[in-house]
Structures are given as structure tokens and as C-alpha cells.
Coordinates of C-alpha atoms in Angstrom, one line a residue:
Chain A
M18 CA 47.2 4.9 29.5
G19 CA 47.0 1.2 30.3
I20 CA 44.3 -0.4 32.3
I21 CA 46.5 -0.8 35.5
K22 CA 49.3 1.6 36.2
A23 CA 51.2 1.5 39.5
R24 CA 54.0 3.9 40.5
K25 CA 56.1 3.4 43.5
L26 CA 53.3 1.6 45.3
V27 CA 54.2 0.9 48.9
H28 CA 52.2 -1.1 51.4
E29 CA 53.2 -1.8 55.1
Y30 CA 51.4 -3.9 57.6
I31 CA 51.9 -2.4 60.7
R32 CA 51.3 -4.4 64.0
R33 CA 50.4 -2.5 67.1
D34 CA 50.4 -3.5 70.7
E35 CA 47.5 -2.8 73.0
E36 CA 48.4 0.7 73.6
G37 CA 48.7 1.5 70.0
N38 CA 52.5 1.6 69.8
V39 CA 54.0 0.3 66.7
E40 CA 55.4 -3.1 67.4
S41 CA 56.7 -4.1 64.1
I42 CA 56.4 -3.0 60.4
Q43 CA 56.4 -5.4 57.7
T44 CA 56.8 -4.0 54.2
A45 CA 54.7 -6.2 51.8
L46 CA 55.1 -3.8 48.8
D47 CA 58.2 -1.9 48.2
R48 CA 58.0 0.6 45.5
V49 CA 56.1 -1.5 42.9
D50 CA 55.8 -0.2 39.3
L51 CA 53.2 -2.0 37.1
D52 CA 51.8 -1.3 33.6
V53 CA 49.3 -3.5 32.2
K54 CA 47.6 -2.8 28.9
A55 CA 44.2 -3.7 28.2
G56 CA 43.7 -7.2 26.8
E57 CA 47.0 -8.5 28.1
F58 CA 47.5 -11.8 30.0
I59 CA 49.8 -11.0 32.9
A60 CA 51.3 -13.6 35.3
I61 CA 52.7 -12.5 38.7
L62 CA 55.1 -15.0 40.1
G63 CA 56.5 -15.2 43.6
H64 CA 57.1 -17.2 46.5
N65 CA 55.0 -17.2 49.7
G66 CA 55.2 -13.9 51.4
S67 CA 56.6 -12.0 48.2
G68 CA 53.7 -9.4 48.3
K69 CA 51.8 -10.7 45.3
S70 CA 48.6 -11.2 47.1
T71 CA 48.9 -7.7 48.7
L72 CA 49.3 -6.3 45.2
A73 CA 46.3 -8.1 44.0
K74 CA 44.2 -6.7 46.9
H75 CA 45.2 -3.2 46.1
I76 CA 44.0 -3.6 42.4
N77 CA 40.6 -4.4 43.8
A78 CA 40.7 -1.5 46.3
I79 CA 40.4 -3.9 49.2
L80 CA 43.6 -2.5 50.6
E81 CA 44.8 1.2 50.3
P82 CA 48.1 2.1 49.2
G83 CA 50.5 3.4 51.9
E84 CA 52.4 5.5 49.5
G85 CA 52.6 5.9 45.8
S86 CA 49.7 5.7 43.5
L87 CA 47.8 3.2 41.6
W88 CA 45.2 3.7 38.8
V89 CA 42.7 1.1 37.7
D90 CA 41.0 1.8 34.4
G91 CA 41.8 5.4 34.9
Y92 CA 40.4 5.7 38.5
D93 CA 42.7 6.5 41.4
V94 CA 42.4 3.8 43.9
S95 CA 43.3 5.9 46.9
D96 CA 40.2 8.2 46.4
D97 CA 37.4 6.6 48.4
A98 CA 34.8 7.8 46.0
N99 CA 36.3 5.7 43.2
I100 CA 36.1 2.1 45.2
W101 CA 32.9 0.9 43.5
N102 CA 34.1 1.9 40.1
V103 CA 37.4 0.2 40.7
R104 CA 35.8 -3.0 42.0
Q105 CA 33.5 -3.1 39.0
S106 CA 36.3 -2.6 36.5
A107 CA 38.7 -5.0 38.2
G108 CA 37.1 -8.2 39.4
M109 CA 38.8 -10.6 41.7
V110 CA 38.7 -14.4 42.1
F111 CA 40.2 -15.8 45.3
Q112 CA 42.1 -18.9 46.3
N113 CA 39.6 -20.8 48.4
P114 CA 36.6 -21.7 46.1
D115 CA 34.3 -22.4 49.1
N116 CA 34.7 -19.1 50.8
Q117 CA 33.7 -16.9 47.9
I118 CA 30.5 -18.5 46.8
I119 CA 27.6 -16.7 48.6
A120 CA 24.5 -18.4 47.4
S121 CA 23.3 -21.9 47.7
V122 CA 22.4 -22.1 44.0
V123 CA 25.0 -21.7 41.2
E124 CA 23.0 -19.3 39.1
E125 CA 22.0 -17.2 42.3
D126 CA 25.8 -16.8 43.1
V127 CA 26.5 -15.6 39.6
G128 CA 23.9 -13.1 39.9
F129 CA 25.0 -11.8 43.2
G130 CA 27.6 -9.2 41.7
P131 CA 25.1 -7.7 39.0
E132 CA 22.5 -7.5 41.8
N133 CA 24.9 -5.4 43.9
I134 CA 25.5 -3.0 41.2
G135 CA 21.8 -2.6 40.3
V136 CA 21.5 -4.2 37.1
P137 CA 17.9 -4.7 36.0
T138 CA 16.3 -8.2 36.5
D139 CA 16.0 -9.2 32.8
E140 CA 19.6 -8.2 32.2
I141 CA 20.9 -10.1 35.3
W142 CA 19.4 -13.3 33.8
Q143 CA 21.1 -12.6 30.4
R144 CA 24.4 -11.9 32.1
V145 CA 24.2 -15.0 34.3
E146 CA 23.5 -17.2 31.3
D147 CA 26.4 -15.6 29.1
S148 CA 28.9 -15.9 32.0
L149 CA 28.0 -19.4 32.9
R150 CA 28.2 -20.4 29.2
A151 CA 31.6 -18.6 28.9
V152 CA 33.1 -20.8 31.6
G153 CA 31.3 -23.9 30.6
M154 CA 29.1 -24.3 33.6
L155 CA 25.7 -23.6 32.1
K156 CA 24.3 -27.2 32.6
Y157 CA 25.1 -26.8 36.4
R158 CA 23.1 -23.7 36.8
T159 CA 20.5 -25.0 39.2
H160 CA 23.0 -27.2 41.1
S161 CA 24.0 -26.5 44.7
P162 CA 27.7 -25.4 44.8
N163 CA 28.3 -27.9 47.5
K164 CA 28.0 -30.7 45.1
L165 CA 30.6 -29.4 42.5
S166 CA 34.3 -30.3 42.3
G167 CA 36.9 -27.6 43.1
G168 CA 37.7 -26.7 39.6
Q169 CA 34.0 -26.4 38.9
K170 CA 33.4 -24.1 41.9
Q171 CA 36.3 -22.0 40.9
R172 CA 34.8 -21.7 37.4
V173 CA 31.7 -20.6 39.0
A174 CA 33.5 -18.0 40.9
I175 CA 35.0 -16.7 37.7
A176 CA 31.6 -16.7 36.0
G177 CA 30.4 -14.5 39.1
V178 CA 33.1 -12.0 38.4
M179 CA 32.4 -12.0 34.7
A180 CA 28.8 -11.3 35.1
M181 CA 29.8 -7.8 36.5
Q182 CA 31.5 -7.3 33.1
P183 CA 34.8 -6.1 34.3
K184 CA 37.7 -4.9 32.0
C185 CA 40.1 -6.9 34.1
I186 CA 40.1 -9.9 36.4
V187 CA 42.6 -10.5 39.0
L188 CA 43.0 -14.2 40.1
D189 CA 44.8 -14.8 43.2
E190 CA 46.2 -18.3 43.2
P191 CA 43.0 -19.6 41.8
T192 CA 44.4 -23.0 41.4
A193 CA 46.3 -23.4 44.6
M194 CA 43.6 -25.6 46.3
L195 CA 42.8 -27.7 43.1
D196 CA 43.8 -31.0 41.7
P197 CA 45.8 -31.1 38.3
N198 CA 42.5 -31.7 36.5
G199 CA 40.7 -28.8 38.3
R200 CA 43.8 -26.6 37.5
K201 CA 43.5 -27.4 33.7
E202 CA 39.7 -26.5 33.6
V203 CA 40.3 -23.2 35.3
L204 CA 43.2 -22.1 33.3
K205 CA 41.5 -23.2 30.1
A206 CA 38.5 -21.0 31.2
V207 CA 40.7 -18.1 32.0
H208 CA 42.5 -18.2 28.7
K209 CA 39.3 -18.4 26.8
L210 CA 38.0 -15.3 28.4
N211 CA 41.2 -13.5 27.7
K212 CA 41.2 -14.4 24.0
E213 CA 37.5 -14.3 23.2
K214 CA 36.2 -11.6 25.4
G215 CA 39.4 -9.6 25.6
V216 CA 39.3 -9.4 29.3
T217 CA 42.6 -8.3 30.8
I218 CA 44.0 -11.1 33.0
L219 CA 46.3 -10.9 36.0
L220 CA 47.1 -14.3 37.1
I221 CA 48.9 -14.6 40.5
T222 CA 50.4 -18.0 41.0
H223 CA 53.4 -20.1 42.0
Y224 CA 53.0 -22.8 39.5
M225 CA 55.4 -22.1 36.7
E226 CA 53.5 -24.3 34.1
E227 CA 50.7 -21.8 34.3
V228 CA 52.9 -18.9 33.3
V229 CA 54.2 -20.1 30.0
D230 CA 51.3 -18.8 27.9
A231 CA 51.3 -15.4 29.4
D232 CA 52.1 -12.2 27.4
K233 CA 54.2 -10.8 30.3
V234 CA 55.6 -12.0 33.6
Y235 CA 56.3 -10.2 36.7
V236 CA 58.5 -11.8 39.4
M237 CA 58.1 -10.6 43.0
D238 CA 60.4 -11.1 46.0
K239 CA 60.2 -9.4 49.3
G240 CA 57.7 -6.9 48.0
R241 CA 59.5 -5.8 45.0
V242 CA 59.3 -6.5 41.4
V243 CA 62.7 -8.2 40.6
M244 CA 62.2 -9.4 37.1
Q245 CA 59.8 -8.7 34.4
G246 CA 59.5 -9.8 30.7
T247 CA 58.1 -12.4 28.5
P248 CA 58.0 -16.0 29.8
R249 CA 60.9 -16.8 27.5
E250 CA 63.0 -14.0 28.9
I251 CA 62.2 -15.0 32.5
F252 CA 62.8 -18.7 32.1
S253 CA 66.1 -18.2 30.4
K254 CA 67.4 -17.0 33.7
V255 CA 67.0 -20.3 35.6
D256 CA 69.8 -19.4 38.1
E257 CA 68.3 -16.1 39.1
L258 CA 64.9 -17.6 39.3
K259 CA 66.2 -20.1 41.7
S260 CA 67.7 -17.4 43.9
Y261 CA 64.1 -16.2 44.6
R262 CA 63.0 -19.7 45.5
L263 CA 61.2 -20.3 42.2
D264 CA 61.4 -23.3 40.2
V265 CA 61.1 -23.2 36.3
P266 CA 58.8 -25.5 34.3
Q267 CA 60.3 -29.1 34.2
I268 CA 61.0 -28.8 30.4
T269 CA 62.8 -25.7 30.8
L270 CA 64.9 -27.2 33.5
L271 CA 65.7 -30.1 31.5
A272 CA 66.7 -27.9 28.6
H273 CA 68.8 -25.8 30.9
E274 CA 70.6 -28.8 32.5
L275 CA 71.3 -30.2 28.9
R276 CA 72.7 -26.9 27.9
R277 CA 74.9 -26.9 31.0
E278 CA 76.4 -30.3 30.0
G279 CA 77.4 -28.7 26.7
L280 CA 74.6 -29.3 24.2
A281 CA 73.6 -26.5 21.8
I282 CA 70.1 -26.0 23.2
P283 CA 68.9 -22.4 23.4
E284 CA 67.9 -20.7 26.7
G285 CA 64.2 -20.3 27.6
V286 CA 62.8 -23.4 26.1
L287 CA 59.2 -23.5 27.3
T288 CA 57.4 -26.4 25.6
R289 CA 58.1 -30.0 24.8
A290 CA 57.9 -29.4 21.2
E291 CA 60.5 -26.7 21.4
L292 CA 62.9 -28.9 23.2
M293 CA 62.3 -31.9 20.7
E294 CA 62.9 -29.5 17.8
A295 CA 66.3 -28.4 19.3
I296 CA 67.5 -31.9 20.0
E297 CA 66.5 -33.0 16.6
R298 CA 68.6 -30.2 15.1
I299 CA 71.6 -31.3 17.3
C300 CA 71.2 -34.9 16.0
Q301 CA 71.1 -33.8 12.5
S302 CA 74.2 -31.8 12.9
Y303 CA 76.2 -34.8 13.8
Chain B
M21 CA 27.4 -40.3 58.0
I22 CA 27.3 -36.8 59.6
R23 CA 27.2 -35.3 56.1
D24 CA 23.8 -37.0 55.3
I25 CA 21.9 -34.4 57.4
T26 CA 19.9 -32.2 55.1
I27 CA 19.1 -28.7 56.0
G28 CA 15.6 -27.7 56.1
Q29 CA 13.2 -30.5 55.0
Y30 CA 12.2 -29.4 51.5
Y31 CA 10.4 -32.0 49.6
P32 CA 10.8 -31.3 45.9
A33 CA 7.6 -31.5 43.8
N34 CA 5.8 -29.5 41.3
S35 CA 2.4 -28.7 43.2
P36 CA 0.2 -25.6 43.2
V37 CA 1.5 -25.2 47.0
H38 CA 5.1 -25.4 46.0
R39 CA 4.6 -22.7 43.4
L40 CA 2.8 -20.2 45.8
D41 CA 4.8 -17.2 46.8
P42 CA 6.6 -17.7 50.1
R43 CA 4.9 -14.6 51.6
V44 CA 1.5 -16.3 51.1
K45 CA 2.7 -19.5 52.8
L46 CA 4.2 -17.5 55.7
L47 CA 1.1 -15.4 56.4
G48 CA -1.1 -18.7 55.8
T49 CA 0.9 -20.7 58.4
L50 CA 0.6 -17.6 60.9
I51 CA -3.2 -17.3 60.4
Y52 CA -3.6 -21.2 60.8
I53 CA -1.7 -21.2 64.0
I54 CA -3.7 -18.2 65.5
S55 CA -6.9 -19.9 64.4
L56 CA -6.0 -23.1 66.2
F57 CA -5.5 -21.3 69.5
V58 CA -8.2 -18.7 69.5
F59 CA -11.1 -20.8 68.3
K60 CA -12.8 -23.4 70.3
G61 CA -15.4 -26.0 69.8
F62 CA -15.8 -29.2 67.8
A63 CA -16.7 -27.6 64.6
A64 CA -13.9 -25.4 64.3
F65 CA -11.5 -28.3 64.6
V66 CA -13.3 -30.2 62.1
L67 CA -13.0 -27.1 59.8
A68 CA -9.1 -26.8 60.7
A69 CA -8.8 -30.5 60.0
I70 CA -10.4 -30.1 56.6
F71 CA -8.4 -27.1 55.6
L72 CA -5.2 -28.9 56.6
V73 CA -6.0 -32.2 54.8
A74 CA -7.0 -30.4 51.7
A75 CA -3.7 -28.4 51.7
I76 CA -1.7 -31.5 52.2
K77 CA -3.5 -33.3 49.4
I78 CA -2.9 -30.2 47.0
S79 CA 0.7 -30.1 48.0
R80 CA 1.4 -33.7 47.0
V81 CA 3.6 -34.3 49.8
P82 CA 3.2 -37.8 51.3
F83 CA 1.5 -37.7 54.8
S84 CA 4.3 -39.8 56.3
Y85 CA 6.6 -36.8 56.0
M86 CA 4.2 -34.6 58.2
V87 CA 4.1 -37.4 60.7
K88 CA 8.0 -37.4 60.9
G89 CA 7.6 -33.9 62.2
L90 CA 5.3 -35.2 64.9
K91 CA 7.8 -37.7 66.0
A92 CA 10.2 -34.9 67.1
I93 CA 7.8 -33.6 69.7
V94 CA 6.1 -36.8 70.9
V95 CA 7.8 -36.1 74.4
L96 CA 6.4 -32.7 74.6
M97 CA 2.9 -33.8 73.6
V98 CA 2.9 -36.6 76.2
I99 CA 4.1 -34.1 79.0
T100 CA 1.5 -31.5 77.8
G101 CA -1.2 -34.2 77.7
L102 CA -0.5 -35.5 81.2
F103 CA -0.3 -32.0 82.8
N104 CA -3.7 -31.0 81.3
L105 CA -5.1 -34.5 82.3
F106 CA -4.2 -34.5 85.9
L107 CA -3.9 -30.8 86.9
T108 CA -7.2 -29.4 85.6
Q109 CA -9.6 -28.5 88.4
G110 CA -13.3 -29.6 87.8
T111 CA -15.7 -32.4 88.1
P112 CA -14.0 -35.7 89.0
W113 CA -14.3 -38.5 86.3
V114 CA -11.8 -41.1 87.3
S115 CA -9.8 -41.1 90.3
F116 CA -7.0 -43.5 91.6
W117 CA -4.2 -43.3 94.2
V118 CA -3.4 -39.5 94.4
F119 CA -4.5 -38.6 90.9
T120 CA -7.9 -37.4 89.9
V121 CA -8.8 -37.0 86.3
T122 CA -11.5 -34.5 85.6
Y123 CA -14.0 -34.1 82.8
E124 CA -12.4 -30.7 82.0
G125 CA -9.0 -32.2 82.2
A126 CA -9.6 -35.0 79.8
E127 CA -11.2 -32.3 77.4
N128 CA -8.4 -29.9 77.8
A129 CA -5.8 -32.6 77.1
A130 CA -7.6 -33.9 74.1
L131 CA -7.8 -30.3 72.7
M132 CA -4.2 -29.5 73.5
L133 CA -2.9 -32.5 71.8
I134 CA -5.1 -31.9 68.7
R135 CA -3.8 -28.3 68.6
L136 CA -0.2 -29.2 68.9
A137 CA -0.6 -32.0 66.2
F138 CA -2.2 -29.6 63.8
L139 CA 0.4 -26.8 64.6
I140 CA 3.5 -29.1 63.8
I141 CA 1.8 -30.6 60.6
G142 CA 0.8 -27.1 59.4
T143 CA 4.2 -25.6 60.0
S144 CA 6.0 -28.6 58.4
L145 CA 3.7 -28.2 55.4
M146 CA 5.2 -24.8 54.9
T147 CA 8.9 -25.9 55.3
L148 CA 8.4 -28.9 53.1
T149 CA 7.0 -26.9 50.4
T150 CA 9.2 -23.8 50.5
T151 CA 13.1 -23.9 50.0
P152 CA 15.2 -22.1 52.7
N153 CA 16.0 -19.5 50.1
Q154 CA 12.5 -18.7 49.2
L155 CA 11.7 -18.6 52.8
T156 CA 14.5 -15.9 53.6
D157 CA 13.4 -13.9 50.5
G158 CA 9.7 -14.0 51.7
L159 CA 10.7 -12.9 55.2
E160 CA 13.0 -10.1 53.8
K161 CA 10.2 -8.9 51.6
S162 CA 7.3 -9.2 54.1
L163 CA 9.4 -7.6 57.0
H164 CA 10.6 -4.9 54.7
P165 CA 8.5 -2.2 56.3
L166 CA 10.3 -2.8 59.5
S167 CA 13.4 -1.4 57.9
K168 CA 12.1 2.1 58.2
I169 CA 12.2 1.9 61.8
G170 CA 15.9 0.7 61.9
V171 CA 15.5 -2.9 61.8
P172 CA 18.3 -4.3 59.5
V173 CA 15.8 -6.5 57.6
H174 CA 18.1 -7.0 54.5
E175 CA 21.2 -7.9 56.6
I176 CA 19.4 -10.5 58.7
A177 CA 18.0 -12.1 55.5
M178 CA 21.5 -12.1 54.0
M179 CA 23.0 -13.6 57.2
M180 CA 20.3 -16.2 57.2
S181 CA 20.9 -17.3 53.7
I182 CA 24.7 -17.3 54.2
A183 CA 24.3 -19.3 57.2
L184 CA 22.2 -22.0 55.2
R185 CA 25.0 -22.1 52.5
F186 CA 27.7 -22.7 55.2
I187 CA 26.0 -25.2 57.2
P188 CA 26.9 -28.1 55.1
I189 CA 30.5 -26.8 54.8
L190 CA 30.9 -26.5 58.5
I191 CA 29.4 -29.9 58.9
E192 CA 32.0 -31.4 56.5
E193 CA 34.7 -29.6 58.3
T194 CA 33.5 -31.0 61.8
D195 CA 33.8 -34.4 60.3
K196 CA 37.3 -33.7 59.0
I197 CA 38.5 -32.4 62.5
M198 CA 36.9 -35.2 64.3
K199 CA 38.7 -37.7 62.2
A200 CA 41.9 -35.8 62.6
Q201 CA 41.6 -35.9 66.3
M202 CA 40.5 -39.4 66.5
A203 CA 43.5 -40.4 64.5
R204 CA 45.6 -38.8 67.2
G205 CA 43.9 -40.7 69.9
A206 CA 41.1 -38.4 70.9
D207 CA 38.0 -40.2 72.4
F208 CA 34.5 -38.7 71.7
E209 CA 32.5 -41.7 72.6
S210 CA 33.1 -43.1 75.9
G211 CA 32.5 -41.6 79.4
N212 CA 29.5 -39.6 81.0
I213 CA 28.0 -36.6 79.6
F214 CA 30.5 -34.3 81.1
R215 CA 33.5 -36.1 79.9
K216 CA 31.9 -36.2 76.5
A217 CA 31.2 -32.4 76.7
K218 CA 34.9 -31.9 77.6
A219 CA 36.1 -34.0 74.8
M220 CA 34.4 -31.6 72.3
I221 CA 36.6 -28.7 73.3
P222 CA 39.5 -29.9 70.9
L223 CA 36.8 -30.2 68.2
L224 CA 35.1 -26.9 68.8
V225 CA 38.2 -24.5 69.0
P226 CA 39.6 -25.4 65.6
L227 CA 36.1 -25.3 64.2
F228 CA 35.5 -21.8 65.5
V229 CA 38.9 -20.7 64.3
S230 CA 38.2 -21.8 60.9
A231 CA 34.8 -20.4 60.9
F232 CA 36.0 -17.0 61.5
R233 CA 38.7 -17.4 58.9
R234 CA 36.0 -18.3 56.6
A235 CA 33.9 -15.4 57.6
N236 CA 36.7 -13.1 56.9
D237 CA 37.4 -14.5 53.4
L238 CA 33.8 -14.4 52.5
A239 CA 33.4 -10.8 53.6
M240 CA 36.3 -9.9 51.4
A241 CA 34.9 -11.7 48.4
M242 CA 31.5 -10.1 48.9
E243 CA 33.0 -6.6 48.9
A244 CA 35.2 -7.4 45.9
R245 CA 31.9 -8.1 44.1
C246 CA 30.6 -4.6 45.1
Y247 CA 28.3 -5.7 48.0
N248 CA 27.3 -2.5 49.7
G249 CA 24.3 -3.5 51.9
G250 CA 20.9 -3.5 50.7
T251 CA 20.5 -0.1 49.1
G252 CA 20.5 0.1 45.4
R253 CA 20.4 -3.6 45.0
T254 CA 18.4 -5.2 42.4
K255 CA 17.1 -8.7 42.6
M256 CA 17.7 -11.6 40.2
K257 CA 14.6 -13.3 41.4
P258 CA 12.1 -10.6 42.5
L259 CA 9.0 -11.7 44.3
C260 CA 5.8 -10.8 42.6
Y261 CA 2.3 -12.1 43.3
K262 CA 0.6 -14.0 40.5
R263 CA -3.0 -15.0 40.1
Q264 CA -2.6 -18.2 42.2
D265 CA -1.3 -16.2 45.0
Y266 CA -4.5 -13.9 45.1
I267 CA -6.6 -17.0 45.0
A268 CA -4.6 -18.4 47.9
Y269 CA -5.2 -15.2 49.9
A270 CA -8.9 -15.4 49.1
V271 CA -9.0 -19.0 50.4
L272 CA -7.2 -18.0 53.4
F273 CA -9.5 -15.3 54.4
L274 CA -12.4 -17.4 53.7
Y275 CA -11.2 -19.8 56.1
L276 CA -10.7 -17.1 58.5
A277 CA -14.2 -15.8 58.0
A278 CA -15.6 -19.3 58.4
M279 CA -13.8 -19.7 61.7
I280 CA -15.1 -16.5 63.1
A281 CA -18.6 -17.4 62.0
L282 CA -18.4 -20.8 63.5
R283 CA -17.2 -19.2 66.9
F284 CA -20.3 -17.0 67.0
V285 CA -22.7 -19.9 65.9
W286 CA -21.0 -22.1 68.6
T287 CA -21.4 -19.6 71.4
Y288 CA -25.1 -19.1 70.4
L289 CA -25.8 -22.8 70.3
S290 CA -23.9 -23.4 73.5
A291 CA -26.1 -20.8 75.1
L292 CA -29.2 -22.1 73.6
F293 CA -28.8 -25.9 74.7
G294 CA -26.9 -25.1 77.9
W295 CA -23.7 -27.0 76.8

């Protein structure tokens, strides 16, 4: 069994008036199926309100499934007895770097998670050092988080999750509030963790460029998973993506437009090198 | 400009006082304050002064930092001094118009001023040598027995440390909102105090809304990292007494014993010489 498995997962936000009568029901997740194998890098794409953040909160047991079932690392999320196990196996990084750093010194913040799960003092120090090194923030360990840049803060947040040694990390739009440099830093750190430590990554985003290197992409719209496949498969369907109000990476879009104008360029070009190669091949054939 | 405000007034240095366990410093400050108010007599104040000066010297905090703390309460000191000076009954000393200064009044005023000054300098010595985090840790640990009777000690300490973490963020946010409102013509400077207070409303409402949103996010992030209250938690930086802390405790109790001894000697001498 994979590390995350969802079957017909449904979640509804129910708004009630003062007497407790149901005013409106908004279905945020609609029969979602998800299978993630250990060690994979999964990207979940979707427009605002597509239910991707709601899905993330289920994986960390912050929200409970309305219907259907979800297993994280073999634990059933809807069973209250499993909450702490689930949260320990699936760490979560949120969007706003300021609102998830608890302590006023970097190393103390990274130690917060291990403290909560009762790790002995000596091991906490070891874990803090390892995690900060893994995200390249070791030399900032005694700094105040207020003096760090957005990308650095977000890397500290990732280290804080790493220190709990989860099998899987869910990142809910971790780069949405960062500048391009910060975005690169954070993504580099995440990819490194995936490759070197074998941590399963679920990256939730709406930046297409961040998806290109993923093993598998899920596209969500109105609470449903509407597309899934490798990045190449997903990005070869430019028009379908557009119907979900999503863009494709600029290179892919350029390749798509060229192809539409009659050039023999394959669908699903993801990188500049691939496009150059395709164009060179066309030039040679003339 | 508004961002320059520092929280707490920690003076970073590597002195024996800085390295002391925060619990020692908390108890020390408490004992010192009590000793100031319980004991009377010239000798007691000399001893208190010696103790204070020695502590400041060892802490390597410049004396000017201590005096800064005094500036804040100068008004309070003047008022206390005047009340004591003019309103104490006793043998008249100087008298002009409706005011009469008595010998007892002058003595009381002087004593009160010395007490207040020592009090402020003593407590600022603690805040200058202890980081806010150490302080909350120390409070949590020394108040821990209270949790047996249902006082949420861990939770209070956690709230304090989170507040300390978020004060600079909220100040920055205030600054941002203020600029945004000023860009749209809000006026925070002119008018009398009531008008100024009213002008703060468009500043405070968005600030509160955003603070609540942050609190909600933070609570979620803490839960996601398995925060489950104080039970079953380990500490990354546990407080444990070292040799220097025991020495400090010894010095402290020696000081207290000397004060008590002085008190008896003073009473005896006063009786003997009829002071």
C-alpha cells in the first residue's frame, strides 16, 4: 500500500445560521481518489477554490473527511486515536512563513516539533542540526526569524517539519508569498529532501514551473481530480488545462503555439533544451 | 522608525550574571525588592547599595543603561517624594505659605526615593541580563508546582513567548496599515487627543482582524506539528542548576541573613542611644 491513499474522499463546508439551520453547503472535495507511493514527488495543481488546500489539511488530519476514507502511512485519518501518528508521519508546511514560526530563535523553532512528540533533549539537538543543514540554514541557527527573508523563513519551516522525521511532507503553496529567488531556494531544498532523504513530497501550487520536475501531477477543479499523469502528459493538453483556468509553463506554451502554426514540434515540451532540440531537428530537415 | 522599538531591553554580554539560571535571577530580584521595603535604617541601605553595585559590576552592563530605566519613572518619583515631604505629620522643620515640611517627612521622602531608585535599577538589572525567552522558561519552571492546583502554567508561558515573537510582526503590520491609510488621506497627527484617538479606529480594526487571522494560522501550524499542550513534552533547552547557580543562591541568602542581622543590631542600637 502506498503512503497516502484516498478513496472517494468528500468534504463539505457547511455554513449555518444562528439557529443552526444549514444555510449553504459548499463541496470542497468531491470523491477524490489519490494514491501516492513512498518516495514520490507529487504536485497538485489547481485554481483558487479548487479544493487543493482542503485536501492538504486532510492529509495532516487538521480536517476530518466527511465521507470516504483516507489512509496516511497505514493510519486511518478519521479515527481520532490516530491523529498524532498521522501528524507525525505527514508534516505540513503552510503558505505564510510568518504565521508558522513559533519561537523567536531559529533553532528553538526547529526544535518545537520534536519537543512536542517527546524526543529526548540530546536527540533534539542532533535532529535540529541535521534538519537545518539539510535545508542549508545551519549558519542562521541562532538568528531571530524576524531578520530572515521569506525564502529563508520558509526553509526554516521546512526544517521544523523535517526535525519530526516524517515520511511525507505536504507543502501548501509554500512559495505563494515569496519572490522568485525565494521560490527557487525553497524548491531546491524540497527537491533535495526528496532525492537525498527519500521523503515523499506533496507540493500544492499554482505555479506551473514548479510542477515540471514532479513524478506525478494531479489537477484539481471544483473539488474533483480532473487530470492526472506525468508532467509531460498533463502539459501536452494545453487546451484542457486552460479550461480549468490554469496556464502551462511558458516554454510549453511557446511550443504549443508553434505546433499549432504547423511546425513539427512534439506535444508536452517542458524545458528550454527540449524545445531547442526540436527546433534544431526541424531546421536540419529543411 | 516604529520598527526600531526593541522588545525587552536585553543587553548582550558574556558575564557571570548573564549565565545564571533565570530562576536564580527571578528569586534574587524578589528577595532584593522585599529586603528594600522590609528593612530600615542607614546601614541596611548601605548594604543594599553595595549589593546592587557589586551585581552591576559583575554583570558588565554599563551604568547608563540602568539610569535609562530610572528616567521612565522620574514623574512617579517626584510625586512620591513631594507627597512624603509635605504630607507627613511630625516635628516642623521648614514652613512656608500653607506648606510645612517636617523632619519625618524629609526622612520619609529621602527613604522612598532611594527605595524606588534601587527597586528600578535592581529589576532592570534582571531584564538587562536575561532574554525574554529565558525569563518565560524560568517562570514556567519555577511556577510549575502551581499547575497541580489547576493553574495553566505551561500555557501561560507559551502565550508569553508567542506574544514576544509576534510583537515585532504586529508592529511592522501597524506601520504598513498606517502608511496605507495615510496614502488614502487618513490623518493621524492633527487635532486634540479625542480626535487622535478616533483616528486610530481605522488602524486598529484591520490590525485586530489580521491578528486574529494570524492566530488562527499559527494555531493550525502548531497542531500540525503535534502540539498537544504541556503533557509529554520534552525540552530542547532544559533548565538545570550549575555550580554558579548554587553559589549565587548562597550569596543571596547571605545577603538576606546580613539584612536580618542588621535589622536587630539597628533596633538594639536605637534603643541604646535613644535615636
